[in-house]
Coordinates of C-alpha atoms in Angstrom, one line a residue:
M285 CA 10.1 28.2 12.1
K286 CA 13.5 26.4 12.2
G287 CA 14.4 24.7 15.5
V288 CA 10.9 24.9 16.9
S289 CA 10.1 21.9 19.0
S290 CA 6.6 20.5 19.2
P291 CA 5.3 19.0 22.5
Y292 CA 3.0 16.5 20.8
F293 CA 6.1 14.5 19.6
D294 CA 6.7 13.5 23.3
P295 CA 5.2 10.0 23.7
E296 CA 4.2 10.6 27.3
F297 CA 2.5 13.9 26.3
D298 CA 0.7 12.1 23.5
T299 CA -0.6 9.4 25.9
L300 CA -1.9 12.0 28.3
I301 CA -3.6 14.1 25.7
E302 CA -5.3 11.0 24.2
R303 CA -6.6 9.9 27.6
I304 CA -8.1 13.4 28.2
N305 CA -9.4 13.8 24.6
P306 CA -9.7 10.4 23.0
P307 CA -10.1 10.2 19.2
G308 CA -13.6 10.6 17.8
V309 CA -15.0 9.1 14.6
V310 CA -18.0 10.0 12.4
I311 CA -19.2 7.7 9.6
D312 CA -21.3 9.8 7.2
N313 CA -23.4 8.4 4.4
E314 CA -25.6 11.4 4.0
T315 CA -23.3 14.2 2.7
C316 CA -22.3 12.4 -0.5
E317 CA -24.3 10.0 -2.5
D318 CA -21.4 8.2 -4.1
C319 CA -19.1 7.6 -1.1
T320 CA -18.9 7.4 2.7
L321 CA -17.1 10.1 4.6
V322 CA -15.0 8.9 7.5
K323 CA -14.3 11.9 9.7
V324 CA -11.7 11.7 12.5
D325 CA -10.5 14.1 15.1
S326 CA -7.8 13.3 17.5
A327 CA -4.8 14.5 19.4
N328 CA -1.9 14.5 17.0
R329 CA 1.2 12.4 17.3
H330 CA 3.8 11.2 14.8
G331 CA 2.5 8.2 12.8
I332 CA -1.2 8.5 13.7
L333 CA -2.1 9.5 10.1
L334 CA -0.4 6.4 8.7
E335 CA -2.2 4.2 11.3
M336 CA -5.6 5.6 10.1
V337 CA -4.8 5.1 6.5
Q338 CA -3.5 1.6 7.2
V339 CA -6.8 0.6 8.9
L340 CA -8.8 1.7 5.8
T341 CA -6.5 0.1 3.2
D342 CA -6.4 -3.2 5.2
L343 CA -10.1 -3.3 4.8
D344 CA -9.7 -3.2 1.0
L345 CA -11.4 0.3 0.9
V346 CA -10.7 2.8 -1.9
I347 CA -9.9 6.3 -0.6
S348 CA -10.9 8.7 -3.5
K349 CA -10.3 11.9 -1.6
S350 CA -8.8 13.0 1.7
Y351 CA -8.4 16.3 3.5
I352 CA -6.1 16.5 6.4
S353 CA -5.3 19.3 8.9
S354 CA -3.2 19.0 12.1
D355 CA -1.9 22.4 13.1
G356 CA -1.9 23.1 16.8
G357 CA -1.4 19.6 18.0
W358 CA -4.8 18.4 17.0
L359 CA -5.6 16.3 13.9
M360 CA -8.7 16.4 11.8
D361 CA -9.1 14.1 8.8
V362 CA -11.8 13.5 6.2
F363 CA -11.6 10.4 4.0
H364 CA -13.9 9.8 1.1
V365 CA -14.1 6.0 0.8
T366 CA -16.0 3.3 -1.0
D367 CA -15.6 -0.5 -1.3
Q368 CA -13.9 -1.9 -4.3
L369 CA -17.2 -1.9 -6.2
G370 CA -17.6 1.8 -5.7
N371 CA -20.4 1.5 -3.1
Q372 CA -21.0 3.3 0.1
L373 CA -20.2 1.5 3.4
T374 CA -23.5 0.1 4.8
D375 CA -22.4 -3.0 6.5
R376 CA -22.9 -2.3 10.2
S377 CA -20.2 -4.7 11.3
L378 CA -17.7 -3.0 9.0
I379 CA -18.7 0.5 10.2
Q380 CA -18.3 -0.6 13.8
F381 CA -14.9 -2.1 13.0
I382 CA -13.7 1.2 11.5
R383 CA -14.9 3.2 14.6
Q384 CA -13.3 0.8 17.1
S385 CA -10.1 0.5 15.1
L386 CA -9.6 4.2 14.7
V387 CA -10.1 4.7 18.4
A388 CA -8.1 1.6 19.5
G389 CA -8.0 1.2 23.3
R390 CA -10.9 3.6 24.1
R391 CA -13.2 2.2 26.8
G392 CA -11.4 -1.1 26.5
E393 CA -13.2 -1.9 23.3
S394 CA -11.6 -4.2 20.7
P395 CA -12.9 -4.6 17.2
R396 CA -14.5 -7.9 16.1
Q397 CA -13.4 -9.8 13.1
V398 CA -14.8 -8.6 9.8
R399 CA -14.7 -9.8 6.2
T400 CA -13.8 -7.2 3.5
C401 CA -15.5 -6.9 0.1
L402 CA -12.7 -9.0 -1.4
G403 CA -13.3 -11.8 1.1
K404 CA -10.3 -11.2 3.4
L405 CA -10.8 -11.6 7.2
V406 CA -9.5 -8.7 9.2
G407 CA -9.3 -8.4 13.0
P408 CA -8.9 -10.6 16.1
G409 CA -8.9 -14.3 15.6
R410 CA -6.6 -14.4 12.6
E411 CA -2.9 -15.1 12.9
E412 CA -1.1 -11.8 13.2
A413 CA 2.4 -11.1 11.7
S414 CA 3.8 -10.6 15.2
E415 CA 2.9 -14.2 16.1
R416 CA 4.7 -15.9 13.2
T417 CA 8.3 -16.6 12.2
V418 CA 9.4 -14.3 9.4
V419 CA 12.0 -14.6 6.6
E420 CA 13.1 -11.3 5.0
V421 CA 15.2 -11.1 1.9
T422 CA 16.4 -8.2 -0.2
A423 CA 18.6 -8.9 -3.2
T424 CA 19.1 -8.2 -6.9
D425 CA 16.0 -9.2 -8.8
R426 CA 16.6 -12.3 -10.9
P427 CA 14.1 -14.9 -12.5
G428 CA 13.4 -17.8 -10.1
L429 CA 14.6 -16.1 -6.9
L430 CA 11.3 -16.6 -5.0
S431 CA 11.0 -20.1 -6.4
E432 CA 14.4 -21.1 -5.0
I433 CA 13.8 -19.5 -1.6
A434 CA 10.4 -21.3 -1.4
A435 CA 12.1 -24.6 -2.4
V436 CA 14.8 -24.5 0.3
L437 CA 12.2 -23.6 3.0
A438 CA 10.1 -26.6 1.9
V439 CA 13.2 -28.9 2.3
L440 CA 13.8 -27.4 5.8
G441 CA 10.3 -28.3 6.8
C442 CA 8.9 -24.8 6.8
H443 CA 5.4 -24.2 5.7
V444 CA 4.8 -20.8 4.1
T445 CA 1.6 -19.3 5.4
S446 CA 1.8 -16.1 3.5
V447 CA 4.3 -14.2 1.3
Q448 CA 4.6 -10.8 -0.4
A449 CA 7.3 -10.0 -2.9
W450 CA 8.0 -6.7 -4.7
T451 CA 10.4 -5.8 -7.4
H452 CA 11.6 -2.3 -8.4
N453 CA 14.6 -0.9 -10.2
S454 CA 16.2 -4.4 -10.5
R455 CA 15.9 -4.9 -6.7
A456 CA 13.6 -7.4 -5.0
A457 CA 12.2 -7.5 -1.4
V458 CA 10.5 -10.6 -0.1
I459 CA 8.7 -11.3 3.2
L460 CA 7.6 -14.8 4.0
Y461 CA 5.8 -15.9 7.2
V462 CA 6.4 -19.6 8.0
T463 CA 5.5 -22.2 10.6
D464 CA 7.0 -25.6 11.4
H465 CA 5.3 -28.1 9.0
A466 CA 5.3 -30.9 11.7
T467 CA 3.7 -28.9 14.5
G468 CA 2.0 -26.0 12.7
E469 CA 3.6 -23.7 15.3
P470 CA 6.0 -20.7 14.8
I471 CA 9.7 -21.6 14.8
T472 CA 11.4 -20.2 17.9
D473 CA 14.5 -22.3 18.5
P474 CA 17.6 -20.1 17.9
V475 CA 19.6 -22.9 16.3
S476 CA 16.8 -23.7 13.8
L477 CA 16.3 -20.0 13.0
A478 CA 20.1 -19.6 12.4
D479 CA 20.1 -22.7 10.2
I480 CA 17.1 -21.4 8.1
E481 CA 18.9 -18.1 7.7
E482 CA 22.1 -19.7 6.6
Q483 CA 20.4 -22.0 4.0
V484 CA 18.3 -19.1 2.5
D485 CA 21.3 -16.9 2.4
S486 CA 23.2 -19.6 0.5
V487 CA 20.5 -19.7 -2.1
V488 CA 20.5 -15.9 -2.5
E489 CA 24.3 -15.8 -2.6
A490 CA 24.4 -18.5 -5.3
R491 CA 22.6 -16.0 -7.6
V492 CA 25.1 -13.1 -6.9
S493 CA 27.1 -12.2 -10.0
M494 CA 29.4 -9.6 -8.4
P495 CA 31.4 -9.9 -5.1
D496 CA 30.1 -6.6 -3.7
E497 CA 26.5 -7.1 -4.8
R498 CA 24.0 -6.1 -2.0
R499 CA 21.9 -8.7 -0.3
R500 CA 20.3 -9.2 3.1
V501 CA 18.7 -12.2 4.7
S502 CA 17.1 -12.2 8.1
V503 CA 15.1 -14.9 9.9
S504 CA 13.4 -14.1 13.3
G505 CA 10.8 -15.7 15.6
P506 CA 7.5 -14.1 16.8
T507 CA 8.1 -10.5 17.7
P508 CA 5.5 -8.4 19.5
G509 CA 4.6 -5.2 17.7
R510 CA 6.1 -6.2 14.4
V511 CA 5.8 -3.6 11.6
H512 CA 2.9 -3.9 9.2
T513 CA 4.0 -6.2 6.3
E514 CA 3.6 -3.7 3.5
R515 CA 5.2 -0.9 5.5
R516 CA 8.1 -3.2 6.2
L517 CA 8.5 -3.9 2.5
H518 CA 8.8 -0.2 1.9
Q519 CA 11.3 0.1 4.6
M520 CA 13.4 -2.9 3.3
M521 CA 13.5 -1.5 -0.3
R522 CA 14.4 2.0 1.0
E523 CA 17.1 0.6 3.2
D524 CA 18.3 -1.4 0.1
R525 CA 18.4 2.0 -1.8
D526 CA 16.2 0.9 -4.6
Y527 CA 15.4 4.6 -5.2
E528 CA 19.1 5.3 -6.2
T529 CA 19.0 2.8 -9.1
G530 CA 17.8 3.8 -12.5
P531 CA 17.5 7.3 -14.1
A532 CA 16.6 10.3 -11.9
P533 CA 12.9 11.1 -11.7
P534 CA 11.8 13.5 -14.5
P535 CA 11.7 17.2 -13.4
A536 CA 8.3 18.5 -12.4
E537 CA 7.0 22.1 -12.7
A538 CA 3.9 23.6 -11.1
D539 CA 2.0 24.0 -14.4
Q540 CA 2.5 20.4 -15.2
F541 CA 0.0 19.5 -12.6
A542 CA -2.7 21.8 -14.0
V543 CA -2.0 20.6 -17.5
A544 CA -2.2 17.0 -16.3
R545 CA -5.7 17.6 -14.8
L546 CA -7.0 19.1 -18.0
E547 CA -5.5 16.2 -20.0
A548 CA -7.2 13.7 -17.7
K549 CA -10.5 15.4 -18.0
R550 CA -10.2 15.4 -21.8
R551 CA -9.4 11.7 -21.8
I552 CA -12.5 11.1 -19.7
D553 CA -14.7 13.2 -22.0
D554 CA -13.3 11.4 -25.0
S555 CA -13.8 7.9 -23.5
R556 CA -17.6 8.3 -23.6
G557 CA -18.2 5.7 -20.9
R558 CA -15.1 3.6 -21.5
A559 CA -12.6 3.2 -18.6
P560 CA -9.9 5.9 -19.2
S561 CA -6.5 4.4 -19.5
G562 CA -3.7 5.3 -17.1
S563 CA -1.0 4.6 -19.6
G564 CA 1.4 7.4 -20.3
I565 CA 1.0 9.0 -16.8
E566 CA 4.5 9.4 -15.4
T567 CA 5.0 9.8 -11.6
R568 CA 6.2 13.4 -11.0
V569 CA 7.1 15.0 -7.7
L570 CA 7.5 18.8 -7.1
I571 CA 8.8 20.1 -3.8
D572 CA 8.4 23.9 -3.2
S573 CA 8.6 26.1 -0.1
W574 CA 6.0 28.2 1.7
K575 CA 8.4 30.4 3.6
G576 CA 5.7 32.4 5.3
R577 CA 4.5 29.4 7.1
G578 CA 7.7 27.4 7.3
Y579 CA 6.3 24.5 5.2
S580 CA 7.7 22.5 2.4
V581 CA 4.9 21.8 -0.2
V582 CA 5.1 18.4 -1.9
N583 CA 3.0 17.8 -5.0
I584 CA 2.8 14.3 -6.4
R585 CA 1.2 13.4 -9.8
S586 CA 0.8 9.7 -10.7
R587 CA -1.5 7.1 -12.1
D588 CA -4.3 6.4 -9.6
R589 CA -4.4 2.9 -8.0
P590 CA -5.4 1.3 -4.7
K591 CA -3.3 1.9 -1.6
L592 CA -1.6 4.9 -3.2
L593 CA -2.3 7.2 -0.2
F594 CA -0.9 4.5 2.2
D595 CA 2.3 4.2 0.2
T596 CA 2.9 7.9 0.1
V597 CA 2.1 8.6 3.8
C598 CA 4.2 5.5 4.7
A599 CA 7.3 7.0 2.9
L600 CA 6.9 10.4 4.5
T601 CA 6.4 8.9 8.0
D602 CA 9.4 6.6 7.8
M603 CA 11.6 9.4 6.5
Q604 CA 10.6 11.3 9.7
Y605 CA 8.5 14.0 8.0
V606 CA 5.2 15.3 9.6
V607 CA 2.2 16.0 7.4
F608 CA 0.5 19.2 8.8
H609 CA -2.0 19.6 5.9
A610 CA -2.8 17.6 2.9
S611 CA -5.3 17.2 0.1
V612 CA -5.6 14.2 -2.1
S613 CA -7.9 13.5 -5.0
S614 CA -8.1 11.8 -8.4
H615 CA -9.3 12.6 -11.9
G616 CA -10.1 9.5 -13.8
P617 CA -6.7 7.7 -14.1
L618 CA -4.8 10.6 -12.6
A619 CA -4.1 11.1 -8.9
V620 CA -2.7 14.3 -7.5
Q621 CA -1.5 14.6 -3.9
E622 CA -0.5 17.7 -2.0
Y623 CA 1.3 17.7 1.4
Y624 CA 2.4 20.5 3.6
I625 CA 5.3 19.0 5.7
R626 CA 8.2 19.7 8.1
N627 CA 10.6 17.3 9.6
K628 CA 10.2 16.2 13.2
A629 CA 12.4 19.1 14.4
G630 CA 10.0 21.6 12.8
C631 CA 12.2 22.5 9.8
A632 CA 11.3 22.6 6.1
L633 CA 13.4 20.9 3.4
D634 CA 15.9 23.6 2.7
E635 CA 18.8 21.7 1.2
D636 CA 18.8 20.7 -2.5
G637 CA 20.3 17.3 -1.6
E638 CA 17.5 16.6 0.8
R639 CA 14.9 17.6 -1.7
Q640 CA 16.4 15.3 -4.4
R641 CA 16.5 12.4 -1.9
V642 CA 12.9 12.9 -0.9
T643 CA 11.8 13.2 -4.5
R644 CA 13.5 9.9 -5.4
C645 CA 12.1 8.2 -2.3
L646 CA 8.5 9.3 -3.1
V647 CA 8.7 8.3 -6.7
A648 CA 10.0 4.9 -5.6
A649 CA 7.2 4.5 -3.0
V650 CA 4.6 5.2 -5.7
E651 CA 6.2 2.9 -8.3
R652 CA 7.0 -0.1 -6.2
R653 CA 3.4 -1.4 -6.2
V654 CA 2.7 -0.6 -9.8
S655 CA 1.8 -3.9 -11.4
H656 CA 3.7 -4.9 -14.5
G657 CA 2.9 -7.9 -16.5
L658 CA 0.0 -10.3 -16.7
R659 CA -2.0 -10.9 -13.5
L660 CA -2.6 -14.5 -12.5
D661 CA -5.1 -15.2 -9.6
L662 CA -4.7 -18.6 -7.9
C663 CA -7.1 -20.4 -5.5
T664 CA -6.4 -23.9 -4.4
R665 CA -6.3 -26.3 -1.4
N666 CA -3.5 -25.3 1.0
R667 CA -0.8 -27.9 1.4
A668 CA 2.9 -28.1 2.3
G669 CA 5.3 -27.0 -0.4
L670 CA 2.5 -25.3 -2.4
L671 CA 4.4 -22.0 -3.0
A672 CA 7.5 -23.9 -4.0
D673 CA 5.6 -26.0 -6.5
V674 CA 3.6 -23.1 -8.1
T675 CA 6.6 -20.8 -8.4
R676 CA 8.7 -23.7 -9.9
I677 CA 6.1 -24.4 -12.5
L678 CA 5.9 -20.7 -13.4
R679 CA 9.7 -20.5 -13.7
E680 CA 10.0 -23.7 -15.8
N681 CA 7.5 -22.3 -18.2
G682 CA 9.5 -19.1 -18.7
L683 CA 7.4 -16.9 -16.5
S684 CA 9.2 -14.4 -14.2
L685 CA 7.5 -12.8 -11.2
A686 CA 7.3 -9.0 -11.0
R687 CA 5.1 -9.1 -7.8
A688 CA 3.4 -11.7 -5.7
E689 CA 1.0 -11.9 -2.8
C690 CA -0.2 -15.2 -1.3
S691 CA -1.9 -16.1 1.9
T692 CA -4.0 -18.9 3.4
R693 CA -7.7 -18.6 4.2
G694 CA -8.6 -21.6 6.3
E695 CA -7.9 -24.7 4.2
R696 CA -7.6 -22.7 1.0
A697 CA -4.6 -20.7 -0.4
V698 CA -5.2 -17.7 -2.5
G699 CA -2.6 -15.7 -4.4
T700 CA -2.0 -13.1 -7.0
F701 CA 1.1 -13.2 -9.3
Y702 CA 2.1 -10.6 -11.8
V703 CA 4.3 -12.3 -14.5
T704 CA 6.4 -11.4 -17.5
D705 CA 8.6 -13.5 -19.6
I706 CA 12.2 -13.7 -18.5
S707 CA 13.2 -10.7 -20.7
G708 CA 10.4 -8.6 -19.1
A709 CA 8.3 -8.7 -22.3
A710 CA 4.7 -9.8 -22.7
V711 CA 3.8 -13.4 -21.7
D712 CA 3.0 -16.1 -24.3
P713 CA -0.6 -17.3 -23.5
K714 CA 0.5 -20.9 -24.3
A715 CA 3.0 -20.8 -21.5
V716 CA 0.2 -19.7 -19.1
E717 CA -2.1 -22.5 -20.3
V718 CA 0.7 -25.1 -19.8
A719 CA 1.4 -23.8 -16.3
R720 CA -2.3 -23.9 -15.4
E721 CA -2.5 -27.5 -16.5
E722 CA 0.6 -28.5 -14.6
I723 CA -0.6 -26.9 -11.4
G724 CA -3.8 -29.0 -11.9
G725 CA -5.8 -30.6 -9.1
D726 CA -8.5 -28.4 -7.7
S727 CA -6.6 -25.3 -8.5
V728 CA -8.1 -22.4 -10.3
L729 CA -5.6 -20.1 -12.1
E730 CA -7.4 -17.1 -13.6
V731 CA -5.8 -14.7 -16.1
N732 CA -6.8 -11.1 -15.8
K733 CA -5.6 -8.7 -18.5
D734 CA -6.1 -5.5 -16.5
V735 CA -6.6 -2.3 -18.4
T736 CA -5.5 -0.4 -15.3
P737 CA -3.1 -2.6 -13.5
G738 CA -3.3 -2.8 -9.7
W739 CA -7.1 -2.5 -9.4
P740 CA -8.7 -5.8 -8.2
Q741 CA -11.0 -7.6 -10.6
V742 CA -14.2 -6.7 -8.7
K743 CA -13.4 -3.0 -9.2
K744 CA -15.4 -2.8 -12.5
R745 CA -19.1 -2.4 -11.9
N746 CA -21.4 -4.9 -13.6
S747 CA -18.5 -7.0 -14.8
S748 CA -19.1 -10.5 -16.0
P749 CA -17.7 -13.4 -14.0
S750 CA -14.0 -14.0 -14.6
I751 CA -12.9 -17.0 -16.7
V752 CA -9.8 -19.0 -16.8
I753 CA -8.4 -17.3 -20.0
G754 CA -10.1 -14.0 -21.0
A755 CA -10.6 -10.3 -20.5
G756 CA -10.2 -9.0 -17.0
S757 CA -11.2 -6.0 -15.0
S758 CA -10.7 -2.3 -15.4
K759 CA -11.1 0.6 -13.1
S760 CA -14.5 2.3 -12.9
T761 CA -14.8 5.5 -15.0
D762 CA -14.9 9.0 -13.6
Q763 CA -18.6 9.0 -14.4
D764 CA -19.0 6.1 -11.9
R765 CA -17.5 8.2 -9.1
P766 CA -17.3 11.9 -9.6
R767 CA -14.2 13.7 -8.3
F768 CA -13.1 17.3 -8.3
S769 CA -9.8 19.1 -8.5
L770 CA -7.6 20.2 -5.6
G771 CA -4.5 22.5 -5.7
S772 CA -5.4 25.9 -4.6
L773 CA -8.6 24.6 -2.9
L774 CA -6.6 23.1 0.0
W775 CA -7.3 25.6 2.7
S776 CA -11.0 26.3 1.8
Q777 CA -11.7 22.5 1.6
I778 CA -10.0 21.8 4.9
G779 CA -11.9 24.6 6.6
R780 CA -15.3 23.5 5.1
F781 CA -14.9 19.9 6.0
S782 CA -13.4 20.6 9.4
S783 CA -16.4 22.8 10.3
N784 CA -18.8 19.9 9.4
F785 CA -17.5 17.6 12.1
G786 CA -20.3 18.4 14.5
S787 CA -20.9 16.1 17.4
I788 CA -18.5 13.2 17.8
R789 CA -19.9 9.6 17.7
S790 CA -17.7 6.6 18.3

């Protein structure tokens, strides 16, 4: 199969095929009682799978299983999805949004704005990333980094409308969207953009301990077609080579995946209704070859969490690999993903060096979003300098940010911070209480001691309302949402689900 070119990687060919055979979508609530099946068939092109997964994850939906087949230039996907409460999708506006988003551009339709189960507005009418000024930073992770960046932006008259910050393997990546505080408009003046970049770079440079230490600061005005924020964070960290830092991923063998499934089932059986813990599950990647078909087979075992499928597909897509077939499922706290891939030239991964690089990159893609530390949820009135004030208060009380996500919703600002103490250890509850009092005003700072980090608080069914200091959420048990194993079932499952597409409704 080496050197075989595929016509559906020609953009003009892709466009022609999609005009002749536009994508079709079926939303099925009848086949399974505990989830909604989203079935899509479409002409294949590089990146289309990631676009589909991105639509579903942006809607705060949980993908519990997925079956994917795209041989022959045609793609057929089946996604098993629920909302964050484990319910089927019954909201007609949400279903219509999914249909129109997955067939974007068909018949001139554009999706209307919709609110997700977590209260987030998605769709036209909200400010898009491409319409804002963006500040990007990658650097060595050190306590107070985000606080100092936010402070200098406030001094420069920049209002932060949203921010996402990730840390992994002692590296940090931050994306901030800002407007001019005086006008509320994006900053477009080249001189102002250059000044902001210089000032932010000075703050980052001041924290550099070695002359050759890597760092990157970029400030740019509104840019049409800007990359999705979370995809861009993955790209920034990969470009910063965060996957090279730290010990090599532990070796994986085929039988480890079977043993892991049995162990996950045992934990679920032993839990007797309690949410099974994901602690102790290491991320493992195994890359094998199917020489008869010219595929490389990638198996990934990790702790299950939201947006896991997005992170993996994002990594493969940006490394220029094509997913021809895939099967993804979870067993309580364990997620197992299986991908049959080639690069865009049609070749499998034959070199050991390439396999090692892909293994490291996939482990990093899974681990970047893993939430370490105590989760703090903030809701308060939006105002100038808010991010600078909140992060300064956290820093002054000995709290270090491991991950952060903040945005504005009308006149309110909402954010989630994962914090540790400066040494990376557990947080002193007294420090959190002091920080909450200092933030004050009409702010609500909730503490959530997640049993399975990464799952939103509403994930647990029948959970009691959250309180300022107290127990938080946990992921629903396997009894809440039955799942079954994959592995050798890949081809039979693909065939069975693909044959059930029936007539296409969109």
